[in-house]
Short mmCIF file of C-alpha atoms in Angstrom, two decimals:
data_model
loop_
_atom_site.label_atom_id
_atom_site.label_comp_id
_atom_site.label_asym_id
_atom_site.label_seq_id
_atom_site.Cartn_x
_atom_site.Cartn_y
_atom_site.Cartn_z
CA TRP A 471 -52.43 -11.26 10.68
CA VAL A 472 -49.71 -13.87 11.03
CA GLY A 473 -45.94 -13.44 11.20
CA VAL A 474 -42.90 -15.64 11.74
CA PRO A 475 -39.29 -14.62 12.42
CA LEU A 476 -36.46 -14.96 9.92
CA VAL A 477 -33.69 -16.59 11.96
CA ILE A 478 -30.11 -17.24 10.85
CA ARG A 479 -27.87 -18.96 13.41
CA ASP A 480 -30.00 -17.91 16.38
CA GLU A 481 -30.14 -14.29 15.15
CA VAL A 482 -33.44 -12.72 14.11
CA ILE A 483 -32.76 -10.73 10.95
CA GLY A 484 -36.37 -9.91 10.06
CA VAL A 485 -39.99 -10.98 10.02
CA LEU A 486 -42.12 -12.56 7.27
CA THR A 487 -45.77 -11.47 7.62
CA VAL A 488 -49.09 -11.80 5.76
CA ASP A 489 -52.47 -10.31 6.57
CA LYS A 490 -56.10 -10.43 5.43
CA THR A 491 -59.13 -8.29 6.15
CA GLU A 492 -61.28 -11.38 6.85
CA PRO A 493 -61.40 -12.22 10.59
CA ASN A 494 -60.37 -15.64 11.91
CA TYR A 495 -58.89 -16.60 8.56
CA TYR A 496 -55.50 -17.97 9.67
CA ASP A 497 -54.93 -21.08 11.75
CA GLU A 498 -51.96 -23.14 12.92
CA HIS A 499 -51.66 -24.73 9.49
CA HIS A 500 -51.01 -21.30 7.97
CA VAL A 501 -48.38 -20.65 10.63
CA GLU A 502 -46.60 -23.90 9.77
CA LEU A 503 -46.80 -23.11 6.06
CA LEU A 504 -45.46 -19.58 6.56
CA GLN A 505 -42.64 -20.95 8.75
CA ALA A 506 -41.67 -23.31 5.93
CA PHE A 507 -41.49 -20.34 3.57
CA ALA A 508 -39.44 -18.43 6.14
CA ASN A 509 -36.96 -21.29 6.40
CA GLN A 510 -36.46 -21.21 2.65
CA VAL A 511 -36.03 -17.42 2.75
CA THR A 512 -33.40 -17.53 5.48
CA LEU A 513 -31.51 -20.26 3.63
CA ALA A 514 -31.49 -18.15 0.47
CA ILE A 515 -30.37 -15.05 2.40
CA GLU A 516 -27.56 -16.95 4.13
CA ASN A 517 -26.36 -18.37 0.81
CA ALA A 518 -26.45 -14.90 -0.74
CA ARG A 519 -24.48 -13.46 2.15
CA LEU A 520 -21.92 -16.24 1.91
CA TYR A 521 -21.62 -15.71 -1.82
CA GLU A 522 -21.15 -11.97 -1.34
CA THR A 523 -18.48 -12.59 1.30
CA ILE A 524 -16.59 -14.98 -0.96
CA ARG A 525 -16.94 -12.61 -3.92
CA ARG A 526 -15.63 -9.70 -1.87
CA GLU A 527 -12.69 -11.68 -0.50
CA LEU A 528 -11.79 -12.83 -3.99
CA ALA A 529 -11.98 -9.25 -5.28
CA GLU A 530 -9.76 -8.04 -2.44
CA ARG A 531 -7.15 -10.73 -3.07
CA THR A 532 -7.28 -10.02 -6.78
CA THR A 533 -6.68 -6.34 -6.05
CA LEU A 534 -3.68 -7.08 -3.83
CA TYR A 535 -2.31 -9.48 -6.44
CA GLU A 536 -2.70 -6.95 -9.24
CA VAL A 537 -0.98 -4.28 -7.16
CA ALA A 538 1.90 -6.64 -6.33
CA ARG A 539 2.22 -7.81 -9.94
CA ALA A 540 2.17 -4.29 -11.36
CA MET A 541 4.63 -2.95 -8.81
CA GLY A 542 6.92 -5.93 -9.29
CA SER A 543 7.19 -5.28 -13.02
CA THR A 544 8.70 -1.79 -12.87
CA LEU A 545 10.61 0.71 -10.75
CA ASP A 546 9.20 3.70 -12.60
CA LEU A 547 7.79 5.85 -9.82
CA ASN A 548 4.90 7.43 -11.76
CA THR A 549 3.73 4.06 -13.09
CA ILE A 550 3.74 2.58 -9.58
CA LEU A 551 1.85 5.52 -8.07
CA GLU A 552 -0.82 5.51 -10.78
CA THR A 553 -1.28 1.73 -10.46
CA VAL A 554 -1.74 1.96 -6.69
CA LEU A 555 -4.34 4.71 -7.03
CA ASP A 556 -6.25 3.07 -9.87
CA GLU A 557 -6.53 -0.27 -8.03
CA ALA A 558 -7.53 1.43 -4.75
CA ILE A 559 -10.25 3.49 -6.49
CA ARG A 560 -11.56 0.46 -8.39
CA ALA A 561 -11.69 -1.75 -5.29
CA THR A 562 -13.47 0.77 -3.03
CA GLY A 563 -15.69 2.61 -5.51
CA ALA A 564 -14.10 5.95 -4.68
CA GLU A 565 -14.67 8.97 -6.89
CA ARG A 566 -11.13 10.32 -6.64
CA GLY A 567 -7.78 9.36 -5.18
CA TYR A 568 -4.61 11.22 -4.22
CA LEU A 569 -1.12 10.15 -3.20
CA VAL A 570 0.30 12.93 -1.06
CA PHE A 571 3.91 13.29 0.07
CA ARG A 572 5.66 15.81 2.30
CA ASP A 573 7.83 18.37 0.54
CA GLU A 574 11.34 18.06 1.99
CA GLU A 575 11.99 21.80 1.63
CA THR A 576 8.71 23.37 2.81
CA GLY A 577 7.40 20.53 4.98
CA ASP A 578 3.93 20.88 3.37
CA MET A 579 1.88 17.90 2.22
CA VAL A 580 1.59 18.16 -1.57
CA PRO A 581 -0.10 15.84 -4.09
CA CYS A 582 2.21 13.74 -6.21
CA VAL A 583 -0.40 11.86 -8.26
CA ALA A 584 -4.17 12.40 -8.49
CA ARG A 585 -6.56 10.07 -10.32
CA ASN A 586 -10.31 9.68 -10.78
CA LEU A 587 -12.74 6.81 -11.31
CA ASP A 588 -12.02 6.83 -15.07
CA GLN A 589 -8.29 6.25 -14.43
CA ALA A 590 -7.52 9.75 -15.67
CA THR A 591 -5.05 12.14 -14.10
CA ILE A 592 -6.58 15.09 -12.22
CA ALA A 593 -5.07 18.51 -12.78
CA GLY A 594 -3.28 20.19 -9.90
CA ASP A 595 -5.91 22.94 -9.62
CA ASP A 596 -8.47 20.28 -8.66
CA PHE A 597 -6.64 19.29 -5.46
CA GLN A 598 -9.83 19.74 -3.49
CA VAL A 599 -9.27 17.49 -0.50
CA SER A 600 -9.46 17.85 3.27
CA ARG A 601 -5.95 19.03 4.12
CA THR A 602 -6.87 18.66 7.79
CA ILE A 603 -7.42 14.92 7.37
CA VAL A 604 -4.29 14.52 5.24
CA GLU A 605 -2.15 16.36 7.80
CA ARG A 606 -3.68 14.44 10.72
CA VAL A 607 -3.00 11.06 9.11
CA ALA A 608 0.53 12.09 8.10
CA THR A 609 1.31 13.33 11.61
CA SER A 610 -0.30 10.53 13.63
CA GLY A 611 0.42 7.65 11.24
CA LYS A 612 -3.13 6.38 11.87
CA PRO A 613 -5.88 5.93 9.22
CA ILE A 614 -9.12 7.94 9.18
CA LEU A 615 -12.55 6.83 7.91
CA THR A 616 -15.57 9.12 7.85
CA VAL A 617 -18.87 8.14 6.25
CA ASN A 618 -20.08 11.74 6.06
CA ALA A 619 -17.52 14.47 6.70
CA LYS A 620 -20.20 17.19 6.58
CA GLU A 621 -21.83 15.72 9.69
CA ASP A 622 -18.71 14.33 11.37
CA PRO A 623 -17.99 16.51 14.45
CA ARG A 624 -14.26 16.03 13.84
CA PHE A 625 -14.32 17.68 10.41
CA ALA A 626 -17.73 19.32 9.80
CA ARG A 627 -16.40 22.83 10.44
CA GLN A 628 -13.28 22.51 8.30
CA PRO A 629 -13.31 24.99 5.38
CA SER A 630 -12.29 22.38 2.82
CA VAL A 631 -15.15 20.06 3.85
CA ILE A 632 -17.66 22.89 3.59
CA THR A 633 -16.27 24.45 0.40
CA TYR A 634 -15.81 21.27 -1.60
CA GLY A 635 -18.84 19.40 -0.23
CA LEU A 636 -16.78 16.40 0.89
CA ARG A 637 -18.70 13.41 2.22
CA SER A 638 -17.18 9.92 2.28
CA ILE A 639 -13.43 10.09 3.02
CA LEU A 640 -10.83 7.38 3.52
CA CYS A 641 -7.19 8.20 4.24
CA VAL A 642 -4.35 5.87 5.31
CA PRO A 643 -0.63 6.49 5.93
CA LEU A 644 2.20 5.14 3.81
CA LEU A 645 4.66 3.84 6.40
CA GLY A 646 8.26 3.22 5.40
CA LYS A 647 11.10 2.39 7.79
CA GLY A 648 9.02 3.33 10.80
CA GLN A 649 7.97 6.77 9.58
CA THR A 650 5.19 8.20 7.44
CA ILE A 651 6.44 8.98 3.93
CA GLY A 652 3.01 10.04 2.62
CA THR A 653 -0.71 9.33 2.62
CA LEU A 654 -3.20 7.55 0.35
CA TYR A 655 -6.42 9.59 0.21
CA LEU A 656 -9.77 8.54 -1.34
CA ASP A 657 -13.09 10.35 -1.28
CA ASN A 658 -16.58 10.53 -2.77
CA ARG A 659 -18.22 13.95 -2.91
CA LEU A 660 -21.60 12.62 -3.98
CA LYS A 661 -22.36 9.66 -1.73
CA THR A 662 -22.34 9.23 2.04
CA GLY A 663 -21.38 5.89 3.56
CA GLN A 664 -19.38 4.87 0.49
CA PHE A 665 -16.58 3.36 2.55
CA SER A 666 -16.70 0.73 5.30
CA GLN A 667 -14.28 -0.75 7.80
CA ARG A 668 -13.56 -3.48 5.27
CA ASP A 669 -12.55 -0.84 2.72
CA LEU A 670 -10.28 0.69 5.34
CA ASP A 671 -8.64 -2.69 5.99
CA LEU A 672 -8.13 -3.28 2.27
CA LEU A 673 -6.69 0.20 1.68
CA THR A 674 -4.36 -0.27 4.66
CA ALA A 675 -3.12 -3.53 3.12
CA ILE A 676 -2.58 -1.82 -0.25
CA ALA A 677 -0.70 1.03 1.43
CA SER A 678 1.46 -1.40 3.40
CA GLN A 679 2.25 -3.34 0.26
CA ALA A 680 2.96 -0.20 -1.75
CA ALA A 681 5.03 1.74 0.79
CA THR A 682 8.19 -0.35 0.41
CA VAL A 683 7.97 -0.44 -3.37
CA ILE A 684 7.34 3.31 -3.56
CA GLU A 685 10.26 3.93 -1.25
CA ASN A 686 12.47 1.71 -3.43
CA ALA A 687 11.31 3.54 -6.55
CA MET A 688 12.12 6.88 -4.92
CA LEU A 689 15.51 5.51 -3.96
CA TYR A 690 16.02 4.36 -7.52
CA GLU A 691 15.13 7.82 -8.86
CA ARG A 692 17.55 9.42 -6.40
CA LEU A 693 20.18 6.86 -7.37
CA LYS A 694 19.80 7.75 -11.04
CA GLN A 695 20.20 11.40 -10.11
CA THR A 696 23.26 10.53 -8.03
CA ASN A 697 24.72 8.56 -10.93
CA TRP A 698 24.19 11.52 -13.22
CA GLN A 699 25.86 13.81 -10.75
CA LEU A 700 28.72 11.34 -10.35
CA ALA A 701 29.13 11.23 -14.11
CA GLN A 702 29.44 15.01 -14.15
CA LYS A 703 31.99 14.86 -11.37
CA MET A 704 33.94 12.24 -13.24
CA GLU A 705 34.28 14.55 -16.22
CA GLU A 706 35.65 17.24 -13.97
CA VAL A 707 38.07 14.80 -12.37
CA ASN A 708 39.23 13.57 -15.76
CA ARG A 709 39.94 17.12 -16.88
CA ALA A 710 41.79 17.79 -13.64
CA TYR A 711 43.77 14.56 -14.09
CA GLU A 712 45.21 15.80 -17.36
CA GLN A 713 46.47 18.94 -15.59
CA LEU A 714 47.51 17.61 -12.17
CA GLN A 715 49.18 14.21 -11.93
CA ALA A 716 49.07 14.58 -8.17
CA THR A 717 45.35 13.85 -8.18
CA GLN A 718 45.82 10.39 -9.73
CA ALA A 719 45.11 8.44 -6.52
CA GLN A 720 41.93 10.42 -5.86
CA LEU A 721 40.76 9.91 -9.44
CA ILE A 722 41.28 6.14 -9.27
CA ARG A 723 39.22 5.98 -6.10
CA ALA A 724 36.44 8.06 -7.66
CA GLU A 725 36.34 5.74 -10.67
CA LYS A 726 36.04 2.71 -8.43
CA GLN A 727 33.32 4.42 -6.44
CA ALA A 728 31.32 5.23 -9.56
CA ALA A 729 31.66 1.65 -10.79
CA VAL A 730 30.50 0.27 -7.44
CA VAL A 731 27.53 2.65 -7.27
CA GLU A 732 26.44 1.86 -10.83
CA LEU A 733 26.83 -1.89 -10.30
CA ALA A 734 24.97 -1.70 -6.98
CA GLY A 735 22.18 0.31 -8.58
CA ALA A 736 21.84 -2.12 -11.47
CA THR A 737 21.90 -5.11 -9.11
CA ALA A 738 19.29 -3.57 -6.80
CA HIS A 739 17.11 -2.71 -9.79
CA GLU A 740 17.23 -6.24 -11.24
CA LEU A 741 16.76 -8.04 -7.91
CA ASN A 742 14.00 -5.84 -6.46
CA GLN A 743 11.47 -6.87 -9.09
CA PRO A 744 11.56 -10.68 -8.57
CA LEU A 745 11.89 -10.18 -4.80
CA THR A 746 8.74 -8.06 -4.71
CA VAL A 747 6.83 -10.69 -6.72
CA LEU A 748 8.07 -13.51 -4.45
CA GLN A 749 7.12 -11.59 -1.30
CA GLY A 750 3.66 -10.77 -2.64
CA ILE A 751 2.93 -14.33 -3.78
CA ALA A 752 4.24 -15.81 -0.51
CA THR A 753 1.97 -13.47 1.43
CA LEU A 754 -1.07 -14.39 -0.67
CA LEU A 755 -0.34 -18.11 -0.39
CA THR A 756 0.12 -17.84 3.39
CA ASP A 757 -3.44 -16.52 3.71
CA ASP A 758 -4.75 -19.66 1.99
CA VAL A 759 -2.74 -22.17 4.05
CA GLU A 760 -3.62 -23.35 7.53
CA GLU A 761 -1.27 -21.94 10.12
CA GLY A 762 1.14 -24.43 11.66
CA THR A 763 1.18 -26.86 8.74
CA GLY A 764 4.40 -27.90 7.00
CA LEU A 765 3.54 -25.83 3.93
CA TRP A 766 2.76 -22.81 6.13
CA ARG A 767 6.18 -23.11 7.82
CA ASP A 768 7.88 -23.45 4.42
CA LEU A 769 6.14 -20.25 3.29
CA GLN A 770 7.37 -18.48 6.43
CA ILE A 771 10.93 -19.55 5.59
CA ILE A 772 10.46 -18.19 2.06
CA ARG A 773 9.15 -14.88 3.41
CA GLU A 774 12.03 -14.58 5.88
CA ALA A 775 14.60 -15.43 3.22
CA THR A 776 13.17 -12.93 0.72
CA ALA A 777 13.00 -10.27 3.43
CA ARG A 778 16.69 -10.89 4.19
CA ALA A 779 17.52 -10.68 0.49
CA ALA A 780 15.52 -7.44 0.22
CA GLU A 781 17.56 -5.97 3.09
CA ILE A 782 20.80 -6.82 1.28
CA VAL A 783 19.44 -5.26 -1.92
CA ARG A 784 18.43 -2.15 0.05
CA ARG A 785 22.00 -1.77 1.27
CA LEU A 786 23.32 -2.23 -2.25
CA GLY A 787 21.01 0.56 -3.39
CA LYS A 788 22.37 2.93 -0.72
CA ILE A 789 26.05 2.50 -1.63
CA THR A 790 27.61 5.91 -2.24
CA SER A 791 31.28 5.26 -1.46
CA TYR A 792 33.99 2.72 -2.10
CA GLU A 793 34.78 1.00 1.21
CA THR A 794 36.39 -2.45 1.52
CA LYS A 795 37.28 -4.93 4.24
CA PRO A 796 39.52 -8.03 4.44
CA TYR A 797 37.96 -11.27 3.32
CA VAL A 798 40.24 -14.30 2.79
CA GLY A 799 43.99 -13.95 2.75
CA SER A 800 44.85 -10.79 0.87
CA THR A 801 41.44 -10.60 -0.80
CA ARG A 802 39.28 -7.60 -0.02
CA ILE A 803 35.51 -7.18 -0.58
CA ILE A 804 33.07 -4.25 -0.45
CA ASP A 805 32.09 -3.30 3.12
CA LEU A 806 28.32 -2.83 2.67
CA GLU A 807 27.79 -1.08 6.03
CA ARG A 808 30.46 1.56 5.53
CA ALA A 809 29.81 1.97 1.80
CA ALA A 810 26.09 2.54 2.48
CA GLY A 811 26.78 4.92 5.39
CA GLU A 812 25.31 2.50 7.96
CA ASP A 813 28.44 1.86 10.04
CA THR A 814 26.80 2.70 13.40
CA PRO A 815 26.60 0.96 16.81
CA GLU A 816 22.92 0.27 16.16
CA THR A 817 23.80 -1.49 12.89
CA HIS A 818 26.41 -3.65 14.62
CA GLU A 819 23.91 -4.64 17.29
CA GLN A 820 21.31 -5.48 14.64
CA GLU A 821 23.84 -7.61 12.71
CA ARG A 822 24.92 -9.39 15.92
#
């Protein structure tokens, strides 16, 4: 019997052995020959590992790019949610995925969108997930990874894990403005060890990228609802105007308010899309540029400038009243803080 170690960068990863029933068959020449084979094997293994690492990194960046591109092309909430789930499932090999948000009235975590590996929507009756894990992530704001929930002491006794036969589970929070607005949940009921720490890191990046866009889309949906409600109010005001001339000043103010809200909504809608694309591309490019270089600093300036622009757009999207302030001479302009309901001491300190 003769054996030599397989060594990559001073780490023994295995052993290459041969044997023969004939005694005293092998000599030092065979050892040298086997070592030469082992060197070729370790070189091939190292190249394969490097290739797999590069392939995985490329796939991850492609996933993040696709998510950013898709989310930057629309503010339709359902389209954004389905895109996020489909890309997360594809990148991690999950069987199913759920985006879960807290109901503002009941406080319960309820599914908003559910998708499977075939990019098909799952019916509501099939919401067979670990509510314990969803609630824990939503409450703590921290992700959870379990390679086998049925044997994980944290969850093995949970009814949902036992009933639905849940195994590999990955769940990360969607954090917006410092609070959890929902969770991104993936699982695989058939395979243990489906997800790794790298999958958790990728899903966290997707969730971080998606949270702001989802929040903006929700804001846009609420803004459309507000505009519709304002339109209804305007009809009532117009009818009242015909009957009571005394309400003329109030009506004029309401008309200005509606115009400002509609203009702000349209502006926020048009600007959010290119801003999201710019932020996503700047982030991707930063990862490929050496830190501290001139190009890296230029990219930081771009990211800071787009973040500032996004903050202005966010305020435009929150405008619900017509508030002005002096500008130059007798000119007056919209007071974004007061119009958006952010005229607080904390806001003044942040602006200062």
